PDB file of C-alpha atoms in Angstrom:
ATOM      1  CA  MET V   1     -15.933 -31.142 -20.416  1.00 44.00           C
ATOM      2  CA  ASN V   2     -16.010 -27.514 -19.371  1.00 43.00           C
ATOM      3  CA  THR V   3     -13.450 -26.356 -16.859  1.00 41.00           C
ATOM      4  CA  LEU V   4     -13.660 -23.378 -14.549  1.00 40.00           C
ATOM      5  CA  GLU V   5     -10.855 -20.861 -14.835  1.00 41.00           C
ATOM      6  CA  ARG V   6      -9.578 -18.939 -11.851  1.00 39.00           C
ATOM      7  CA  THR V   7     -10.858 -15.376 -11.757  1.00 41.00           C
ATOM      8  CA  ASP V   8      -8.909 -13.982  -8.807  1.00 45.00           C
ATOM      9  CA  HIS V   9      -6.652 -10.964  -9.239  1.00 44.00           C
ATOM     10  CA  VAL V  10      -3.694 -12.120  -7.176  1.00 44.00           C
ATOM     11  CA  GLY V  11      -1.607 -13.133 -10.164  1.00 44.00           C
ATOM     12  CA  THR V  12      -0.698 -16.670  -9.090  1.00 44.00           C
ATOM     13  CA  PRO V  13       1.095 -18.936 -11.587  1.00 44.00           C
ATOM     14  CA  GLU V  14      -2.148 -20.803 -12.360  1.00 49.00           C
ATOM     15  CA  GLN V  15      -3.932 -17.614 -13.385  1.00 53.00           C
ATOM     16  CA  PRO V  16      -4.680 -17.396 -17.134  1.00 55.00           C
ATOM     17  CA  GLU V  17      -3.008 -14.593 -19.077  1.00 55.00           C
ATOM     18  CA  SER V  18      -6.415 -13.145 -19.980  1.00 55.00           C
ATOM     19  CA  ASN V  19      -7.250 -12.754 -16.287  1.00 57.00           C
ATOM     20  CA  LYS V  20      -3.965 -10.940 -15.652  1.00 52.00           C
ATOM     21  CA  THR V  21      -4.708  -8.519 -18.479  1.00 51.00           C
ATOM     22  CA  GLY V  22      -8.220  -8.022 -17.159  1.00 56.00           C
ATOM     23  CA  ALA V  23      -6.890  -7.247 -13.681  1.00 53.00           C
ATOM     24  CA  ILE V  24      -4.677  -4.488 -15.073  1.00 48.00           C
ATOM     25  CA  LYS V  25      -7.496  -3.078 -17.209  1.00 53.00           C
ATOM     26  CA  GLU V  26     -10.267  -3.170 -14.610  1.00 57.00           C
ATOM     27  CA  PHE V  27      -8.402  -2.706 -11.319  1.00 52.00           C
ATOM     28  CA  GLY V  28      -4.940  -1.407 -12.241  1.00 53.00           C
ATOM     29  CA  THR V  29      -3.357  -4.281 -10.296  1.00 58.00           C
ATOM     30  CA  VAL V  30      -0.494  -6.560 -11.255  1.00 58.00           C
ATOM     31  CA  SER V  31       1.721  -9.160  -9.589  1.00 59.00           C
ATOM     32  CA  LEU V  32       5.466  -8.701  -9.946  1.00 55.00           C
ATOM     33  CA  PRO V  33       7.614 -11.866 -10.282  1.00 55.00           C
ATOM     34  CA  TYR V  34       9.967 -12.359  -7.343  1.00 48.00           C
ATOM     35  CA  GLY V  35      11.607 -15.770  -7.458  1.00 56.00           C
ATOM     36  CA  GLN V  36       8.886 -18.325  -6.825  1.00 58.00           C
ATOM     37  CA  ALA V  37       6.910 -15.765  -4.819  1.00 64.00           C
ATOM     38  CA  LYS V  38       5.221 -12.619  -6.078  1.00 85.00           C
ATOM     39  CA  ILE V  39       4.895  -9.007  -5.011  1.00 89.00           C
ATOM     40  CA  PHE V  40       1.382  -7.668  -5.491  1.00 92.00           C
ATOM     41  CA  CYS V  41       1.131  -4.055  -6.695  1.00 93.00           C
ATOM     42  CA  LEU V  42      -1.976  -2.202  -5.474  1.00 94.00           C
ATOM     43  CA  PRO V  43      -2.577   1.343  -6.792  1.00 94.00           C
ATOM     44  CA  ILE V  44      -4.630   3.845  -4.797  1.00 93.00           C
ATOM     45  CA  THR V  45      -5.367   6.532  -7.370  1.00 93.00           C
ATOM     46  CA  GLY V  46      -7.796   9.348  -8.036  1.00 90.00           C
ATOM     47  CA  GLN V  47     -10.552   9.822  -5.477  1.00 89.00           C
ATOM     48  CA  ILE V  48     -11.386   7.160  -2.897  1.00 91.00           C
ATOM     49  CA  GLU V  49     -15.038   6.390  -3.475  1.00 89.00           C
ATOM     50  CA  GLY V  50     -17.347   5.823  -0.521  1.00 86.00           C
ATOM     51  CA  HIS V  51     -20.969   4.731  -0.326  1.00 85.00           C
ATOM     52  CA  ILE V  52     -22.037   7.201  -3.025  1.00 84.00           C
ATOM     53  CA  VAL V  53     -21.019   6.510  -6.628  1.00 86.00           C
ATOM     54  CA  LEU V  54     -19.005   9.404  -8.051  1.00 85.00           C
ATOM     55  CA  PRO V  55     -19.528  10.814 -11.570  1.00 85.00           C
ATOM     56  CA  SER V  56     -18.129   8.729 -14.411  1.00 85.00           C
ATOM     57  CA  GLN V  57     -15.526  11.359 -15.370  1.00 84.00           C
ATOM     58  CA  ASN V  58     -13.824  11.007 -11.969  1.00 85.00           C
ATOM     59  CA  LYS V  59     -10.898   8.634 -11.552  1.00 88.00           C
ATOM     60  CA  THR V  60     -11.768   6.596  -8.475  1.00 87.00           C
ATOM     61  CA  THR V  61     -10.559   3.811  -6.224  1.00 88.00           C
ATOM     62  CA  LYS V  62     -13.508   1.708  -5.105  1.00 90.00           C
ATOM     63  CA  TYR V  63     -13.236   0.148  -1.654  1.00 86.00           C
ATOM     64  CA  GLU V  64     -15.476  -2.759  -2.681  1.00 89.00           C
ATOM     65  CA  HIS V  65     -12.752  -3.716  -5.176  1.00 91.00           C
ATOM     66  CA  VAL V  66      -9.779  -3.133  -2.881  1.00 92.00           C
ATOM     67  CA  LEU V  67     -10.967  -4.940   0.254  1.00 94.00           C
ATOM     68  CA  PRO V  68     -11.516  -8.382  -1.373  1.00 93.00           C
ATOM     69  CA  GLN V  69      -8.149  -8.089  -3.111  1.00 93.00           C
ATOM     70  CA  LEU V  70      -6.428  -7.494   0.223  1.00 94.00           C
ATOM     71  CA  VAL V  71      -8.092 -10.601   1.667  1.00 94.00           C
ATOM     72  CA  ALA V  72      -6.995 -12.628  -1.376  1.00 93.00           C
ATOM     73  CA  ILE V  73      -3.413 -11.353  -1.019  1.00 93.00           C
ATOM     74  CA  GLU V  74      -3.367 -12.320   2.641  1.00 94.00           C
ATOM     75  CA  GLU V  75      -4.559 -15.851   1.855  1.00 93.00           C
ATOM     76  CA  ASP V  76      -2.433 -16.454  -1.243  1.00 91.00           C
ATOM     77  CA  PRO V  77       0.687 -18.527  -0.396  1.00 89.00           C
ATOM     78  CA  ASN V  78       2.371 -17.406  -3.629  1.00 88.00           C
ATOM     79  CA  THR V  79       2.316 -13.716  -2.682  1.00 90.00           C
ATOM     80  CA  ALA V  80       5.388 -12.548  -0.767  1.00 90.00           C
ATOM     81  CA  GLY V  81       4.269  -9.001  -0.033  1.00 93.00           C
ATOM     82  CA  LEU V  82       2.180  -5.971  -0.944  1.00 95.00           C
ATOM     83  CA  LEU V  83       3.394  -2.768  -2.606  1.00 96.00           C
ATOM     84  CA  VAL V  84       0.896   0.109  -2.323  1.00 96.00           C
ATOM     85  CA  LEU V  85       1.329   2.959  -4.827  1.00 96.00           C
ATOM     86  CA  LEU V  86      -0.491   6.155  -3.866  1.00 95.00           C
ATOM     87  CA  ASN V  87      -1.431   9.078  -6.080  1.00 95.00           C
ATOM     88  CA  THR V  88      -4.735  10.157  -4.587  1.00 93.00           C
ATOM     89  CA  VAL V  89      -6.541  13.376  -3.736  1.00 92.00           C
ATOM     90  CA  GLY V  90      -8.315  11.694  -0.818  1.00 89.00           C
ATOM     91  CA  GLY V  91     -11.993  10.969  -0.577  1.00 90.00           C
ATOM     92  CA  ASP V  92     -14.423   9.211   1.745  1.00 90.00           C
ATOM     93  CA  VAL V  93     -13.121   9.020   5.324  1.00 92.00           C
ATOM     94  CA  GLU V  94     -14.654   5.693   6.310  1.00 92.00           C
ATOM     95  CA  ALA V  95     -13.723   3.992   3.031  1.00 92.00           C
ATOM     96  CA  GLY V  96     -10.143   5.230   3.373  1.00 93.00           C
ATOM     97  CA  LEU V  97      -9.907   4.091   6.980  1.00 95.00           C
ATOM     98  CA  ALA V  98     -11.340   0.679   6.043  1.00 95.00           C
ATOM     99  CA  ILE V  99      -8.582   0.194   3.457  1.00 95.00           C
ATOM    100  CA  ALA V 100      -5.943   1.472   5.891  1.00 96.00           C
ATOM    101  CA  GLU V 101      -7.082  -0.821   8.708  1.00 96.00           C
ATOM    102  CA  LEU V 102      -7.008  -3.864   6.452  1.00 96.00           C
ATOM    103  CA  ILE V 103      -3.495  -3.062   5.202  1.00 96.00           C
ATOM    104  CA  LYS V 104      -2.326  -2.504   8.772  1.00 96.00           C
ATOM    105  CA  SER V 105      -3.699  -5.855   9.967  1.00 95.00           C
ATOM    106  CA  MET V 106      -2.089  -7.964   7.212  1.00 95.00           C
ATOM    107  CA  SER V 107       0.541 -10.531   8.175  1.00 94.00           C
ATOM    108  CA  LYS V 108       2.242 -10.198   4.771  1.00 94.00           C
ATOM    109  CA  PRO V 109       4.985  -7.545   4.486  1.00 95.00           C
ATOM    110  CA  THR V 110       3.620  -4.226   3.226  1.00 96.00           C
ATOM    111  CA  VAL V 111       5.376  -1.148   1.814  1.00 97.00           C
ATOM    112  CA  SER V 112       3.755   2.069   0.586  1.00 97.00           C
ATOM    113  CA  LEU V 113       5.113   4.595  -1.904  1.00 97.00           C
ATOM    114  CA  VAL V 114       3.596   8.069  -2.256  1.00 97.00           C
ATOM    115  CA  LEU V 115       3.843   9.294  -5.859  1.00 95.00           C
ATOM    116  CA  GLY V 116       2.581  12.681  -6.967  1.00 91.00           C
ATOM    117  CA  GLY V 117       0.239  13.115  -4.032  1.00 92.00           C
ATOM    118  CA  GLY V 118      -1.077  11.285  -0.998  1.00 92.00           C
ATOM    119  CA  HIS V 119      -3.564  13.843   0.235  1.00 94.00           C
ATOM    120  CA  SER V 120      -6.262  13.899   2.901  1.00 93.00           C
ATOM    121  CA  ILE V 121      -7.467  10.363   3.742  1.00 93.00           C
ATOM    122  CA  GLY V 122      -4.588   9.032   1.651  1.00 94.00           C
ATOM    123  CA  VAL V 123      -2.329   9.843   4.616  1.00 96.00           C
ATOM    124  CA  PRO V 124      -3.671   6.997   6.839  1.00 96.00           C
ATOM    125  CA  ILE V 125      -3.346   4.558   3.925  1.00 96.00           C
ATOM    126  CA  ALA V 126       0.277   5.597   3.394  1.00 96.00           C
ATOM    127  CA  VAL V 127       1.253   5.088   7.041  1.00 96.00           C
ATOM    128  CA  ALA V 128      -0.716   1.821   7.361  1.00 96.00           C
ATOM    129  CA  ALA V 129       2.091  -0.133   5.682  1.00 96.00           C
ATOM    130  CA  ARG V 130       4.991  -1.480   7.709  1.00 96.00           C
ATOM    131  CA  TYR V 131       7.330   0.905   5.917  1.00 97.00           C
ATOM    132  CA  SER V 132       6.472   3.999   3.906  1.00 96.00           C
ATOM    133  CA  PHE V 133       8.330   5.927   1.209  1.00 97.00           C
ATOM    134  CA  ILE V 134       7.687   9.242  -0.487  1.00 97.00           C
ATOM    135  CA  THR V 135       9.361  10.577  -3.617  1.00 96.00           C
ATOM    136  CA  GLU V 136      11.189  13.898  -3.447  1.00 96.00           C
ATOM    137  CA  THR V 137       8.540  15.741  -5.457  1.00 95.00           C
ATOM    138  CA  ALA V 138       5.436  14.102  -3.965  1.00 96.00           C
ATOM    139  CA  THR V 139       3.154  16.098  -1.675  1.00 96.00           C
ATOM    140  CA  MET V 140       0.806  15.291   1.184  1.00 96.00           C
ATOM    141  CA  THR V 141      -1.968  17.663   2.259  1.00 94.00           C
ATOM    142  CA  ILE V 142      -3.043  17.415   5.892  1.00 94.00           C
ATOM    143  CA  HIS V 143      -6.263  19.262   6.682  1.00 93.00           C
ATOM    144  CA  PRO V 144      -9.364  18.882   8.893  1.00 92.00           C
ATOM    145  CA  ILE V 145     -12.164  16.659   7.638  1.00 89.00           C
ATOM    146  CA  ARG V 146     -15.271  18.210   6.189  1.00 84.00           C
ATOM    147  CA  LEU V 147     -18.891  17.203   5.599  1.00 82.00           C
ATOM    148  CA  ALA V 148     -20.644  17.132   2.235  1.00 79.00           C
ATOM    149  CA  GLY V 149     -24.351  17.650   1.735  1.00 78.00           C
ATOM    150  CA  THR V 150     -26.839  18.974   4.263  1.00 82.00           C
ATOM    151  CA  VAL V 151     -25.277  20.107   7.543  1.00 84.00           C
ATOM    152  CA  LEU V 152     -27.364  20.716  10.653  1.00 87.00           C
ATOM    153  CA  GLY V 153     -26.250  23.737  12.656  1.00 86.00           C
ATOM    154  CA  VAL V 154     -26.429  22.027  16.030  1.00 90.00           C
ATOM    155  CA  PRO V 155     -23.703  21.196  18.589  1.00 89.00           C
ATOM    156  CA  GLN V 156     -24.037  17.473  17.860  1.00 89.00           C
ATOM    157  CA  THR V 157     -22.746  18.044  14.312  1.00 88.00           C
ATOM    158  CA  TYR V 158     -19.489  19.496  15.585  1.00 88.00           C
ATOM    159  CA  GLU V 159     -19.149  16.760  18.185  1.00 91.00           C
ATOM    160  CA  TYR V 160     -19.526  14.181  15.405  1.00 89.00           C
ATOM    161  CA  LEU V 161     -16.870  15.961  13.334  1.00 89.00           C
ATOM    162  CA  GLU V 162     -14.514  15.938  16.306  1.00 91.00           C
ATOM    163  CA  LYS V 163     -14.997  12.193  16.800  1.00 91.00           C
ATOM    164  CA  MET V 164     -14.362  11.498  13.121  1.00 91.00           C
ATOM    165  CA  GLN V 165     -11.249  13.642  13.215  1.00 93.00           C
ATOM    166  CA  ASP V 166      -9.926  11.889  16.309  1.00 94.00           C
ATOM    167  CA  ARG V 167     -10.232   8.536  14.516  1.00 94.00           C
ATOM    168  CA  VAL V 168      -7.996   9.755  11.712  1.00 95.00           C
ATOM    169  CA  ILE V 169      -5.500  11.456  14.031  1.00 96.00           C
ATOM    170  CA  LYS V 170      -5.135   8.457  16.342  1.00 96.00           C
ATOM    171  CA  PHE V 171      -4.633   6.059  13.434  1.00 96.00           C
ATOM    172  CA  VAL V 172      -1.919   8.219  11.877  1.00 96.00           C
ATOM    173  CA  VAL V 173      -0.140   8.799  15.194  1.00 96.00           C
ATOM    174  CA  ASN V 174      -0.261   5.100  16.149  1.00 95.00           C
ATOM    175  CA  ASN V 175       1.151   3.977  12.793  1.00 96.00           C
ATOM    176  CA  SER V 176       3.866   6.577  12.214  1.00 95.00           C
ATOM    177  CA  ASN V 177       6.577   8.409  14.138  1.00 95.00           C
ATOM    178  CA  ILE V 178       4.807  11.755  14.302  1.00 95.00           C
ATOM    179  CA  ARG V 179       3.690  13.117  17.670  1.00 95.00           C
ATOM    180  CA  GLU V 180       0.009  13.934  18.129  1.00 95.00           C
ATOM    181  CA  GLU V 181       0.603  17.593  18.986  1.00 95.00           C
ATOM    182  CA  VAL V 182       2.757  18.012  15.870  1.00 95.00           C
ATOM    183  CA  PHE V 183       0.151  16.370  13.648  1.00 96.00           C
ATOM    184  CA  ARG V 184      -2.659  18.487  15.089  1.00 95.00           C
ATOM    185  CA  GLY V 185      -0.508  21.582  14.639  1.00 94.00           C
ATOM    186  CA  ILE V 186       0.066  21.030  10.920  1.00 94.00           C
ATOM    187  CA  MET V 187      -3.567  19.962  10.429  1.00 94.00           C
ATOM    188  CA  PHE V 188      -5.010  23.186  11.860  1.00 93.00           C
ATOM    189  CA  ARG V 189      -2.338  25.572  10.584  1.00 92.00           C
ATOM    190  CA  THR V 190      -3.648  28.774   9.015  1.00 90.00           C
ATOM    191  CA  GLY V 191      -2.011  31.053   6.477  1.00 85.00           C
ATOM    192  CA  GLU V 192      -0.409  28.377   4.289  1.00 86.00           C
ATOM    193  CA  LEU V 193      -3.374  27.330   2.154  1.00 84.00           C
ATOM    194  CA  ALA V 194      -5.259  30.152   0.436  1.00 81.00           C
ATOM    195  CA  ARG V 195      -8.708  28.546   0.601  1.00 82.00           C
ATOM    196  CA  ASP V 196      -8.315  25.938   3.317  1.00 83.00           C
ATOM    197  CA  ILE V 197      -6.825  25.156   6.712  1.00 90.00           C
ATOM    198  CA  GLY V 198      -3.883  22.780   6.902  1.00 92.00           C
ATOM    199  CA  THR V 199      -0.408  22.137   5.554  1.00 94.00           C
ATOM    200  CA  ILE V 200       1.210  20.764   2.402  1.00 95.00           C
ATOM    201  CA  LEU V 201       4.264  18.592   3.076  1.00 95.00           C
ATOM    202  CA  VAL V 202       6.685  18.005   0.200  1.00 96.00           C
ATOM    203  CA  GLY V 203       8.965  14.957   0.100  1.00 93.00           C
ATOM    204  CA  LYS V 204      11.571  15.329   2.836  1.00 94.00           C
ATOM    205  CA  GLU V 205       9.248  17.489   4.955  1.00 96.00           C
ATOM    206  CA  ALA V 206       6.940  14.499   5.498  1.00 95.00           C
ATOM    207  CA  VAL V 207       9.938  12.462   6.661  1.00 96.00           C
ATOM    208  CA  LYS V 208      11.265  15.276   8.851  1.00 96.00           C
ATOM    209  CA  VAL V 209       8.045  15.504  10.897  1.00 95.00           C
ATOM    210  CA  GLY V 210       7.931  11.703  11.280  1.00 95.00           C
ATOM    211  CA  LEU V 211       4.914  11.073   9.078  1.00 96.00           C
ATOM    212  CA  ILE V 212       6.744   8.972   6.437  1.00 96.00           C
ATOM    213  CA  ASP V 213       9.677   6.630   7.079  1.00 95.00           C
ATOM    214  CA  GLY V 214      11.942   7.620   4.192  1.00 95.00           C
ATOM    215  CA  VAL V 215      12.440   9.373   0.865  1.00 96.00           C
ATOM    216  CA  GLY V 216      12.807   6.963  -2.045  1.00 95.00           C
ATOM    217  CA  GLY V 217      11.453   5.587  -5.269  1.00 94.00           C
ATOM    218  CA  LEU V 218      10.389   2.309  -6.792  1.00 94.00           C
ATOM    219  CA  GLN V 219      13.741   0.577  -6.365  1.00 94.00           C
ATOM    220  CA  ASP V 220      13.874   1.488  -2.670  1.00 95.00           C
ATOM    221  CA  ALA V 221      10.316   0.297  -2.097  1.00 95.00           C
ATOM    222  CA  VAL V 222      10.820  -3.049  -3.848  1.00 93.00           C
ATOM    223  CA  GLU V 223      14.146  -3.700  -2.101  1.00 93.00           C
ATOM    224  CA  LYS V 224      12.591  -2.875   1.280  1.00 94.00           C
ATOM    225  CA  LEU V 225       9.706  -5.224   0.574  1.00 92.00           C
ATOM    226  CA  LYS V 226      12.134  -8.018  -0.309  1.00 90.00           C
ATOM    227  CA  GLN V 227      14.014  -7.325   2.906  1.00 91.00           C
ATOM    228  CA  LEU V 228      10.838  -7.480   4.997  1.00 91.00           C
ATOM    229  CA  SER V 229       9.833 -10.764   3.354  1.00 85.00           C
ATOM    230  CA  CYS V 230      13.046 -12.516   4.456  1.00 77.00           C
ATOM    231  CA  GLY V 231      12.176 -15.636   6.399  1.00 53.00           C
ATOM    232  CA  THR V 232       8.427 -15.104   6.197  1.00 52.00           C
ATOM    233  CA  GLN V 233       7.770 -18.122   3.970  1.00 48.00           C
ATOM    234  CA  ASP V 234       8.701 -21.762   4.337  1.00 44.00           C
ATOM    235  CA  ASN V 235      11.925 -22.863   2.612  1.00 37.00           C
ATOM    236  CA  GLN V 236      12.462 -19.387   1.244  1.00 46.00           C
ATOM    237  CA  SER V 237      15.149 -16.791   1.771  1.00 45.00           C
ATOM    238  CA  CYS V 238      13.972 -13.214   1.194  1.00 51.00           C
ATOM    239  CA  GLY V 239      11.024 -14.501  -0.855  1.00 43.00           C
ATOM    240  CA  TYR V 240      13.331 -16.356  -3.250  1.00 44.00           C
ATOM    241  CA  THR V 241      13.086 -20.123  -3.487  1.00 42.00           C
ATOM    242  CA  GLN V 242      16.479 -21.546  -4.429  1.00 38.00           C
ATOM    243  CA  THR V 243      15.934 -25.005  -5.882  1.00 36.00           C
ATOM    244  CA  GLU V 244      18.612 -27.685  -5.828  1.00 38.00           C
ATOM    245  CA  PRO V 245      20.140 -28.413  -9.260  1.00 39.00           C
ATOM    246  CA  PRO V 246      20.057 -31.993 -10.506  1.00 42.00           C
ATOM    247  CA  MET V 247      22.587 -34.444  -9.092  1.00 43.00           C
ATOM    248  CA  VAL V 248      25.610 -35.084 -11.320  1.00 42.00           C
ATOM    249  CA  GLN V 249      27.442 -38.417 -11.243  1.00 47.00           C
ATOM    250  CA  ARG V 250      31.208 -38.087 -10.985  1.00 42.00           C
ATOM    251  CA  PRO V 251      33.533 -40.597 -12.687  1.00 46.00           C
ATOM    252  CA  ASN V 252      34.423 -42.007  -9.241  1.00 46.00           C
ATOM    253  CA  GLY V 253      30.789 -42.836  -8.602  1.00 49.00           C
ATOM    254  CA  GLN V 254      30.160 -40.020  -6.077  1.00 44.00           C
ATOM    255  CA  ALA V 255      27.175 -37.765  -6.637  1.00 43.00           C
ATOM    256  CA  HIS V 256      27.509 -34.016  -6.205  1.00 41.00           C
ATOM    257  CA  HIS V 257      25.669 -30.788  -6.921  1.00 39.00           C
ATOM    258  CA  PRO V 258      27.183 -28.409  -9.478  1.00 41.00           C
ATOM    259  CA  GLN V 259      28.221 -25.004  -8.163  1.00 40.00           C
ATOM    260  CA  GLN V 260      25.260 -22.773  -7.343  1.00 35.00           C
ATOM    261  CA  PRO V 261      25.024 -19.545  -9.347  1.00 37.00           C
ATOM    262  CA  HIS V 262      25.639 -16.393  -7.348  1.00 34.00           C
ATOM    263  CA  ILE V 263      22.425 -14.535  -6.549  1.00 33.00           C
ATOM    264  CA  PRO V 264      23.228 -10.934  -5.536  1.00 35.00           C
ATOM    265  CA  TYR V 265      20.640 -10.139  -2.847  1.00 29.00           C
ATOM    266  CA  GLU V 266      22.219  -7.575  -0.584  1.00 33.00           C
ATOM    267  CA  PHE V 267      20.288  -5.175   1.578  1.00 28.00           C
ATOM    268  CA  GLU V 268      21.317  -2.323   3.796  1.00 30.00           C
TER     269      GLU V 268
END
């Protein structure tokens, strides 16, 4: 009798090894073991593809792949949290905002880590997580949005651009510690970029202005995610299920549990 194998990409214990390998190959995703629960690693890399398919030589993140994975993570009881790794040049505004809104609205703990670059529409995705990190050498470019293709030289075009820009600005301000006037100031700054308007923030600068929560790396991001997952799942402490060892019968007839091994989970 033929049996159906699971084909999700959440990395649950029942998932066949071939599916896990396929998830890494096709989507760049993997689930990290964390006690009985798992941390799902979601990379946002290359250019965020919108409604138009980009050339095959471009490295892209496709929103039609990311959105269903986020829904599966939210519904999977074996997933303790989501770790978002960003190294993106930006891309389609609406596709980026769709990913950011879905990450923001998740009940599972979420942590983002900016590696290399989190430019343009990658900024809202970075701040959408409950806590955000940036490495010391990573950069974030904040600049006004732009239109591709045919542009009509009428006032309505500029009004549309202003509305699109306000959507991005409000999302970033509402999900970070940066003030709106500060964000607008660095977005429209002139003289810093040779061929563009805007600002490049490097590591600590993004934290200083309130855009990112802290400077850190992989260890900091994983530890923060474990800390946020404390008490979020039934019968679990910090995402770790501590099972009772088998009962041992003493010579006097009394049953007891052997001493539990020490599990060093300490957080700041």
